[in-house]
CSV table of C-alpha atoms in Angstrom, one decimal:
chain,number,residue,atom,x,y,z
A,414,UNK,CA,-0.2,0.2,0.0
A,415,UNK,CA,1.7,3.7,-1.2
A,416,UNK,CA,1.5,6.0,1.2
A,417,UNK,CA,2.3,9.7,1.8
A,418,UNK,CA,5.0,11.2,4.1
A,419,UNK,CA,3.2,10.3,7.9
A,420,UNK,CA,5.3,12.7,9.7
A,421,UNK,CA,2.9,14.2,11.9
A,422,UNK,CA,4.5,17.3,13.9
A,423,UNK,CA,2.8,17.2,17.2
A,424,UNK,CA,2.5,18.2,20.4
A,425,UNK,CA,3.9,16.2,23.2
A,426,UNK,CA,0.3,16.1,25.8
A,427,UNK,CA,0.9,14.8,29.2
A,428,UNK,CA,-0.8,11.3,29.8
A,429,UNK,CA,-1.7,12.8,33.7
A,430,UNK,CA,-5.3,13.3,34.3
A,431,UNK,CA,-6.8,16.8,34.9
A,432,UNK,CA,-9.5,17.7,36.7
A,433,UNK,CA,-11.0,21.2,37.3
A,434,UNK,CA,-14.5,21.5,39.4
A,435,UNK,CA,-15.2,17.7,39.1
A,436,UNK,CA,-14.3,17.5,34.9
A,437,UNK,CA,-11.9,15.2,34.1
A,438,UNK,CA,-10.0,16.2,31.1
A,439,UNK,CA,-7.7,13.6,29.2
A,440,UNK,CA,-5.1,14.9,26.9
A,441,UNK,CA,-4.8,12.7,23.6
A,442,UNK,CA,-2.1,12.1,20.8
A,443,UNK,CA,-3.0,11.0,18.1
A,444,UNK,CA,-1.7,7.4,16.6
A,445,UNK,CA,-1.5,6.8,13.2
A,446,UNK,CA,-0.3,3.6,13.1
A,447,UNK,CA,-4.3,2.8,14.4
A,448,UNK,CA,-7.4,2.9,12.5
A,449,UNK,CA,-11.0,3.3,12.5
A,450,UNK,CA,-13.3,0.1,12.2
A,451,UNK,CA,-15.5,1.9,9.7
A,452,UNK,CA,-15.2,3.2,6.1
A,453,UNK,CA,-17.7,5.7,4.0
A,454,UNK,CA,-18.3,5.6,0.5
A,455,UNK,CA,-16.7,8.9,-1.1
A,456,UNK,CA,-17.8,11.0,-4.7
A,457,UNK,CA,-21.3,10.8,-3.8
A,458,UNK,CA,-24.1,13.0,-5.2
A,459,UNK,CA,-27.7,14.3,-4.4
A,460,UNK,CA,-29.4,10.8,-5.7
A,461,UNK,CA,-26.6,9.1,-3.2
A,462,UNK,CA,-24.8,7.6,-6.4
A,463,UNK,CA,-21.2,7.3,-5.2
A,464,UNK,CA,-17.8,6.9,-7.1
A,465,UNK,CA,-17.1,7.3,-11.0
A,466,UNK,CA,-19.4,6.3,-13.7
A,467,UNK,CA,-17.7,5.3,-16.9
A,468,UNK,CA,-18.5,8.4,-18.5
A,469,UNK,CA,-17.4,10.5,-15.7
A,470,UNK,CA,-13.3,12.0,-15.8
A,471,UNK,CA,-13.9,13.9,-11.9
A,472,UNK,CA,-15.5,13.9,-8.9
A,473,UNK,CA,-15.3,16.6,-5.5
A,474,UNK,CA,-16.1,15.8,-2.0
A,475,UNK,CA,-16.1,19.6,-1.2
A,476,UNK,CA,-17.3,19.3,2.1
A,477,UNK,CA,-14.2,17.3,2.3
A,478,UNK,CA,-11.8,19.0,0.6
A,479,UNK,CA,-10.9,15.9,-1.3
A,480,UNK,CA,-11.0,14.9,-5.2
A,481,UNK,CA,-10.3,12.0,-7.7
A,482,UNK,CA,-9.5,12.6,-11.1
A,483,UNK,CA,-9.1,9.8,-13.7
A,484,UNK,CA,-5.1,9.1,-15.3
A,485,UNK,CA,-5.2,6.4,-17.6
A,486,UNK,CA,-6.1,3.3,-15.7
A,487,UNK,CA,-4.9,5.3,-12.4
A,488,UNK,CA,-6.6,7.9,-10.3
A,489,UNK,CA,-5.2,10.8,-9.3
A,490,UNK,CA,-6.7,11.8,-4.6
A,491,UNK,CA,-5.8,15.4,-4.1
A,492,UNK,CA,-6.1,17.0,-1.1
A,493,UNK,CA,-7.1,20.4,0.5
A,494,UNK,CA,-8.9,21.6,-2.7
A,495,UNK,CA,-11.1,24.1,-1.2
A,496,UNK,CA,-9.5,25.8,1.4
A,497,UNK,CA,-5.7,27.1,1.7
A,498,UNK,CA,-4.6,24.4,4.3
A,499,UNK,CA,-1.6,25.5,5.3
A,500,UNK,CA,1.8,25.4,3.9
A,501,UNK,CA,1.5,22.6,2.1
A,502,UNK,CA,-1.1,23.1,-0.6
A,503,UNK,CA,-2.9,21.1,-2.7
A,504,UNK,CA,-1.5,17.7,-2.8
A,505,UNK,CA,-2.1,14.3,-5.0
A,506,UNK,CA,-1.3,10.8,-4.9
A,507,UNK,CA,-1.7,8.4,-7.5
A,508,UNK,CA,-4.3,5.2,-6.8
A,509,UNK,CA,-4.0,2.4,-8.8
A,510,UNK,CA,-7.0,0.4,-9.6
A,511,UNK,CA,-8.3,-2.0,-7.1
A,512,UNK,CA,-5.7,-0.8,-4.2
A,513,UNK,CA,-5.0,1.4,-1.4
A,514,UNK,CA,-3.4,4.3,-0.4
A,515,UNK,CA,-3.2,6.8,2.4
A,516,UNK,CA,-3.8,10.3,2.2
A,517,UNK,CA,-3.5,13.0,4.5
A,518,UNK,CA,-5.7,15.7,4.9
A,519,UNK,CA,-4.7,19.2,6.9
A,520,UNK,CA,-6.1,20.4,9.4
A,521,UNK,CA,-6.4,23.7,11.4
A,522,UNK,CA,-6.8,22.9,15.0
A,523,UNK,CA,-5.8,26.2,16.8
A,524,UNK,CA,-4.3,29.4,14.7
A,525,UNK,CA,-0.6,28.4,14.8
A,526,UNK,CA,-1.0,24.8,14.8
A,527,UNK,CA,-2.3,22.7,11.8
A,528,UNK,CA,-2.5,18.7,11.8
A,529,UNK,CA,-2.5,16.5,8.9
A,530,UNK,CA,-4.7,13.1,9.3
A,531,UNK,CA,-3.8,10.6,7.7
A,532,UNK,CA,-6.8,7.9,5.8
A,533,UNK,CA,-6.9,5.0,3.5
A,534,UNK,CA,-8.7,5.3,0.4
A,535,UNK,CA,-9.5,2.8,-1.1
A,536,UNK,CA,-11.1,1.9,-5.1
A,537,UNK,CA,-12.7,-1.6,-6.3
A,538,UNK,CA,-14.7,-1.1,-9.8
A,539,UNK,CA,-18.4,-2.6,-9.6
A,540,UNK,CA,-20.7,-3.0,-12.0
A,541,UNK,CA,-24.6,-1.4,-10.8
A,542,UNK,CA,-27.5,-1.8,-13.1
A,543,UNK,CA,-25.9,-3.1,-15.8
A,544,UNK,CA,-23.5,-0.3,-15.2
A,545,UNK,CA,-19.9,-0.6,-14.4
A,546,UNK,CA,-19.0,2.5,-11.4
A,547,UNK,CA,-15.3,3.1,-9.9
A,548,UNK,CA,-16.4,2.7,-6.5
A,549,UNK,CA,-14.0,4.5,-3.4
A,550,UNK,CA,-14.2,4.5,0.3
A,551,UNK,CA,-12.4,6.1,2.8
A,552,UNK,CA,-11.5,5.1,6.1
A,553,UNK,CA,-9.6,7.6,8.7
A,554,UNK,CA,-6.0,5.6,9.3
A,555,UNK,CA,-5.5,7.1,12.7
A,556,UNK,CA,-7.0,7.0,16.9
A,557,UNK,CA,-6.7,10.2,18.9
A,558,UNK,CA,-5.6,7.7,22.3
A,559,UNK,CA,-5.6,8.4,25.7
A,560,UNK,CA,-5.1,7.5,29.7
A,561,UNK,CA,-8.2,7.4,31.9
A,562,UNK,CA,-6.3,7.4,35.3
A,563,UNK,CA,-7.8,7.4,39.1
A,564,UNK,CA,-7.2,6.0,42.6
A,565,UNK,CA,-6.5,2.7,41.9
A,566,UNK,CA,-8.0,2.6,38.4
A,567,UNK,CA,-5.5,3.3,35.0
A,568,UNK,CA,-7.5,2.6,31.6
A,569,UNK,CA,-6.7,3.4,27.6
A,570,UNK,CA,-9.1,4.8,25.5
A,571,UNK,CA,-9.0,6.6,22.1
A,572,UNK,CA,-11.4,9.1,19.5
A,573,UNK,CA,-12.0,7.9,15.6
A,574,UNK,CA,-13.6,9.9,13.3
A,575,UNK,CA,-16.1,7.1,12.8
A,576,UNK,CA,-17.8,9.2,10.2
A,577,UNK,CA,-14.5,9.8,8.5
A,578,UNK,CA,-15.2,13.7,7.7
A,579,UNK,CA,-11.8,14.8,9.1
A,580,UNK,CA,-13.7,16.8,12.6
A,581,UNK,CA,-13.1,15.2,15.4
A,582,UNK,CA,-16.3,16.9,17.2
A,583,UNK,CA,-19.0,15.5,19.5
A,584,UNK,CA,-21.4,15.0,16.4
A,585,UNK,CA,-18.7,11.7,15.9
A,586,UNK,CA,-21.3,10.2,18.3
A,587,UNK,CA,-24.5,10.4,16.4
A,588,UNK,CA,-22.8,7.9,13.7
A,589,UNK,CA,-21.9,5.4,16.1
A,590,UNK,CA,-19.5,3.7,18.5
A,591,UNK,CA,-17.0,6.2,18.2
A,592,UNK,CA,-15.4,6.2,21.7
A,593,UNK,CA,-13.0,3.2,22.4
A,594,UNK,CA,-12.2,1.4,25.9
A,595,UNK,CA,-10.0,-0.6,26.5
A,596,UNK,CA,-11.1,-2.1,29.6
A,597,UNK,CA,-9.4,-5.9,30.0
A,598,UNK,CA,-6.2,-3.5,29.7
A,599,UNK,CA,-5.1,-6.1,27.0
A,600,UNK,CA,-3.8,-3.3,24.5
A,601,UNK,CA,-6.2,-4.0,22.1
A,602,UNK,CA,-9.9,-2.2,21.3
A,603,UNK,CA,-11.8,-5.0,20.5
A,604,UNK,CA,-15.6,-7.1,22.0
A,605,UNK,CA,-19.1,-5.0,22.1
A,606,UNK,CA,-17.8,-3.7,25.9
A,607,UNK,CA,-15.1,-1.8,24.8
A,608,UNK,CA,-17.0,0.2,21.7
A,609,UNK,CA,-19.0,3.1,23.2
A,610,UNK,CA,-20.5,6.4,21.7
A,611,UNK,CA,-19.5,9.7,22.9
A,612,UNK,CA,-23.5,10.5,23.2
A,613,UNK,CA,-24.1,7.5,25.8
A,614,UNK,CA,-23.4,7.2,29.5
A,615,UNK,CA,-19.5,6.2,29.7
A,616,UNK,CA,-18.4,4.1,32.5
A,617,UNK,CA,-14.9,3.6,33.7
A,618,UNK,CA,-13.4,2.8,36.8
A,619,UNK,CA,-17.3,2.4,38.7
A,620,UNK,CA,-18.2,5.8,37.8
A,621,UNK,CA,-20.7,7.1,35.2
A,622,UNK,CA,-19.4,10.3,33.2
A,623,UNK,CA,-21.3,12.6,30.2
A,624,UNK,CA,-19.2,13.6,27.6
A,625,UNK,CA,-18.6,17.1,27.9
A,626,UNK,CA,-16.5,18.1,25.1
A,627,UNK,CA,-13.6,16.5,23.2
A,628,UNK,CA,-11.5,18.3,19.8
A,629,UNK,CA,-8.3,16.7,18.6
A,630,UNK,CA,-6.0,17.3,21.5
A,631,UNK,CA,-8.7,16.1,24.4
A,632,UNK,CA,-11.8,14.7,25.7
A,633,UNK,CA,-13.6,16.2,28.8
A,634,UNK,CA,-15.2,13.7,31.2
A,635,UNK,CA,-18.1,14.7,33.7
A,636,UNK,CA,-19.2,12.3,37.0
A,637,UNK,CA,-23.0,12.2,36.3
A,638,UNK,CA,-25.8,11.0,38.6
A,639,UNK,CA,-27.6,9.2,35.6
A,640,UNK,CA,-27.6,5.4,36.0
A,641,UNK,CA,-28.0,2.8,33.0
A,642,UNK,CA,-30.9,0.3,33.3
A,643,UNK,CA,-30.5,-3.2,33.2
A,644,UNK,CA,-31.7,-6.4,32.8
A,645,UNK,CA,-32.6,-8.5,36.6
A,646,UNK,CA,-32.6,-4.9,37.8
A,647,UNK,CA,-35.0,-2.6,39.2
A,648,UNK,CA,-35.8,-0.2,36.8
A,649,UNK,CA,-34.4,3.3,37.4
A,650,UNK,CA,-36.7,6.2,38.4
A,651,UNK,CA,-37.8,8.0,35.1
A,652,UNK,CA,-41.0,10.5,33.8
A,653,UNK,CA,-42.5,11.4,30.5
A,654,UNK,CA,-45.7,12.9,29.7
A,655,UNK,CA,-47.9,11.7,27.1
A,656,UNK,CA,-49.5,13.6,24.5
A,657,UNK,CA,-52.5,13.6,25.7
A,658,UNK,CA,-51.2,15.4,29.0
A,659,UNK,CA,-50.9,11.9,31.2
A,660,UNK,CA,-47.6,11.5,33.6
A,661,UNK,CA,-46.2,8.4,33.9
A,662,UNK,CA,-43.3,7.7,36.1
A,663,UNK,CA,-42.3,4.2,37.7
A,664,UNK,CA,-43.8,5.4,40.8
A,665,UNK,CA,-47.2,5.2,38.9
A,666,UNK,CA,-46.5,2.3,37.1
A,667,UNK,CA,-46.2,0.4,40.2
A,668,UNK,CA,-47.9,-3.2,40.6
A,669,UNK,CA,-48.1,-3.2,36.6
A,670,UNK,CA,-46.3,-4.6,33.8
A,671,UNK,CA,-45.4,-2.1,31.3
A,672,UNK,CA,-43.3,-1.5,27.3
A,673,UNK,CA,-41.6,1.2,26.6
A,674,UNK,CA,-41.3,1.6,22.7
A,675,UNK,CA,-38.4,3.9,21.6
A,676,UNK,CA,-38.3,5.4,18.3
A,677,UNK,CA,-37.5,8.2,15.5
A,678,UNK,CA,-39.2,9.3,12.6
A,679,UNK,CA,-36.0,9.1,10.2
A,680,UNK,CA,-35.9,5.3,11.4
A,681,UNK,CA,-37.9,3.1,8.6
A,682,UNK,CA,-38.1,0.1,10.7
A,683,UNK,CA,-39.5,1.8,14.1
A,684,UNK,CA,-42.4,3.8,12.3
A,685,UNK,CA,-42.7,0.4,10.5
A,686,UNK,CA,-43.0,-1.7,13.5
A,687,UNK,CA,-45.6,1.3,14.9
A,688,UNK,CA,-48.9,-0.5,14.0
A,689,UNK,CA,-48.1,-4.1,15.4
A,690,UNK,CA,-46.8,-1.8,18.8
A,691,UNK,CA,-50.3,-0.7,18.7
A,692,UNK,CA,-51.7,-3.9,18.0
A,693,UNK,CA,-50.1,-6.0,20.8
A,694,UNK,CA,-51.6,-2.7,23.1
A,695,UNK,CA,-55.2,-4.0,21.6
A,696,UNK,CA,-54.3,-7.5,22.5
A,697,UNK,CA,-52.7,-7.3,25.9
A,698,UNK,CA,-56.0,-4.9,26.8
A,699,UNK,CA,-55.6,-4.5,30.5
A,700,UNK,CA,-53.1,-6.8,30.9
A,701,UNK,CA,-49.9,-4.6,30.4
A,702,UNK,CA,-49.4,-1.0,28.9
A,703,UNK,CA,-47.7,0.1,26.1
A,704,UNK,CA,-45.8,3.3,25.4
A,705,UNK,CA,-44.3,4.8,22.1
A,706,UNK,CA,-41.6,6.9,23.5
A,707,UNK,CA,-40.1,9.3,20.3
A,708,UNK,CA,-36.7,10.3,21.0
A,709,UNK,CA,-36.0,12.6,17.6
A,710,UNK,CA,-34.4,16.2,18.1
A,711,UNK,CA,-36.7,19.0,18.4
A,712,UNK,CA,-36.1,19.9,14.8
A,713,UNK,CA,-38.0,16.8,13.8
A,714,UNK,CA,-40.6,16.6,16.5
A,715,UNK,CA,-42.8,17.6,13.7
A,716,UNK,CA,-42.5,14.7,11.4
A,717,UNK,CA,-42.9,13.3,14.5
A,718,UNK,CA,-45.9,14.1,15.1
A,719,UNK,CA,-47.0,14.1,11.7
A,720,UNK,CA,-46.1,10.2,11.9
A,721,UNK,CA,-48.8,9.8,15.1
A,722,UNK,CA,-51.7,11.3,13.8
A,723,UNK,CA,-51.2,8.9,11.0
A,724,UNK,CA,-51.3,5.7,12.9
A,725,UNK,CA,-53.7,7.2,15.3
A,726,UNK,CA,-51.4,6.8,18.7
A,727,UNK,CA,-51.8,9.8,20.5
A,728,UNK,CA,-53.5,8.3,22.9
A,729,UNK,CA,-50.0,6.4,24.5
A,730,UNK,CA,-47.5,8.5,22.5
A,731,UNK,CA,-44.7,11.0,23.8
A,732,UNK,CA,-42.7,13.2,22.1
A,733,UNK,CA,-39.3,14.4,23.7
A,734,UNK,CA,-37.6,16.7,21.8
A,735,UNK,CA,-34.4,16.4,23.0
A,736,UNK,CA,-32.6,13.5,20.6
A,737,UNK,CA,-29.9,11.7,22.3
A,738,UNK,CA,-29.1,14.9,25.1
A,739,UNK,CA,-32.4,13.0,27.1
A,740,UNK,CA,-31.1,11.7,30.0
A,741,UNK,CA,-34.6,9.6,29.9
A,742,UNK,CA,-33.2,8.2,26.2
A,743,UNK,CA,-29.2,8.2,27.9
A,744,UNK,CA,-30.5,6.3,30.7
A,745,UNK,CA,-32.4,3.7,28.5
A,746,UNK,CA,-30.8,3.7,25.6
A,747,UNK,CA,-28.0,2.0,26.9
A,748,UNK,CA,-29.4,-1.2,28.4
A,749,UNK,CA,-28.3,-4.3,27.7
A,750,UNK,CA,-25.5,-2.5,26.0
A,751,UNK,CA,-27.3,-0.9,23.1
A,752,UNK,CA,-25.7,2.1,21.9
A,753,UNK,CA,-28.4,3.7,21.7
A,754,UNK,CA,-30.0,2.5,18.8
A,755,UNK,CA,-33.8,2.4,17.8
A,756,UNK,CA,-36.0,0.7,17.6
A,757,UNK,CA,-35.6,-0.1,21.4
A,758,UNK,CA,-38.3,-1.8,23.2
A,759,UNK,CA,-37.9,-2.4,26.8
A,760,UNK,CA,-40.4,-4.8,29.2
A,761,UNK,CA,-40.7,-3.7,33.0
A,762,UNK,CA,-42.7,-6.6,35.2
A,763,UNK,CA,-45.0,-5.9,38.0
A,764,UNK,CA,-42.5,-5.4,40.7
A,765,UNK,CA,-40.5,-2.7,39.1
A,766,UNK,CA,-37.9,-5.1,37.2
A,767,UNK,CA,-36.5,-5.0,33.5
A,768,UNK,CA,-37.4,-8.6,32.0
A,769,UNK,CA,-36.7,-7.5,28.0
A,770,UNK,CA,-34.5,-5.0,26.4
A,771,UNK,CA,-33.6,-5.8,22.6
A,772,UNK,CA,-35.3,-4.8,19.3
A,773,UNK,CA,-38.2,-6.6,19.6
A,774,UNK,CA,-38.0,-9.2,16.8
A,775,UNK,CA,-39.3,-9.2,13.4
A,776,UNK,CA,-42.9,-7.9,13.7
A,777,UNK,CA,-42.1,-8.3,17.4
A,778,UNK,CA,-43.1,-11.4,17.8
A,779,UNK,CA,-39.9,-11.9,20.2
A,780,UNK,CA,-41.2,-8.8,22.1
A,781,UNK,CA,-44.9,-10.8,22.3
A,782,UNK,CA,-43.3,-14.0,23.2
A,783,UNK,CA,-41.2,-12.4,25.7
A,784,UNK,CA,-44.3,-10.5,27.1
A,785,UNK,CA,-46.4,-13.1,26.9
A,786,UNK,CA,-44.2,-15.3,29.0
A,787,UNK,CA,-43.4,-12.9,32.0
A,788,UNK,CA,-46.9,-12.0,32.5
A,789,UNK,CA,-47.3,-15.8,32.8
A,790,UNK,CA,-44.8,-15.3,35.2
A,791,UNK,CA,-45.9,-12.9,37.2
A,792,UNK,CA,-49.3,-14.0,37.6
A,793,UNK,CA,-49.2,-16.9,38.4
């Protein structure tokens, strides 16, 4: 694999954790020997067609400042096409058909400091709908690594640019697991428990934290009293209001089994399953209560309202309007190692114990079976 020079000028940060007013700041260093685990397609247009069609000579990703141009049977990848990008200016590297290269995207992270971020760009020739397309993918070829330290506990962690947009910021958490935590201290990040999202509740060394800030140089954690809901344990305190004005809480639901279905308007599977949730509610009638809880951000609430009206779900629906910043969604969205993924259905029995937390299965068959089994168990 060919590559541009990976010499990167970095300040050497202390590995000591700095704590101010309860916040913990973890200095980060760039490690170009490791990489993100997800790649994304390059050179896509408004119709979501990506790569180069047979009759196209070039394309540019303006938001990423990277472009591609045919050069015989090879391609030239250009970086920093739009902005100045510091002293290096525009750079080009040859990419052979079917191969991979490392390119650097220069980003200004302070008035006097630039950082050259290495990315792997790969090519593959595909045939789609009887048309040949030259497909390109990009993957961050670096991690921003640091060490969390507290009395009697030390844990290595890293941030990855999961959406490969050359920006390390809080929005990365919306794209998936952008935080990696070496919980077993084996020097590697692997296994579901070692991948998290920075908008989740993060448990490190026996304490729960929220990520309040991050960038190329640091990760800032703040202790939180929020606790994750856990299967087999008593449900945590919560409260929400239905569209019809009814207030629902763990206290008001004492002595009754209930199901909370979390969904978002942008989630096609969630929307498709709402009628099945309504059907289950009718089938179980008075035996259990069902709630449909929308976790869209405020900007998407209007669309959520429209979906609820179309499906006549207003009498058991709630619109939170806070997205991933919603404390209640953080508490339940992380149950059973769920990564704030929807759809999510949580079943609490009549003793207030969390009995199920998953995606419900196709047409909610798994959820229905679990509710049947649970109701039978608690009514004997």
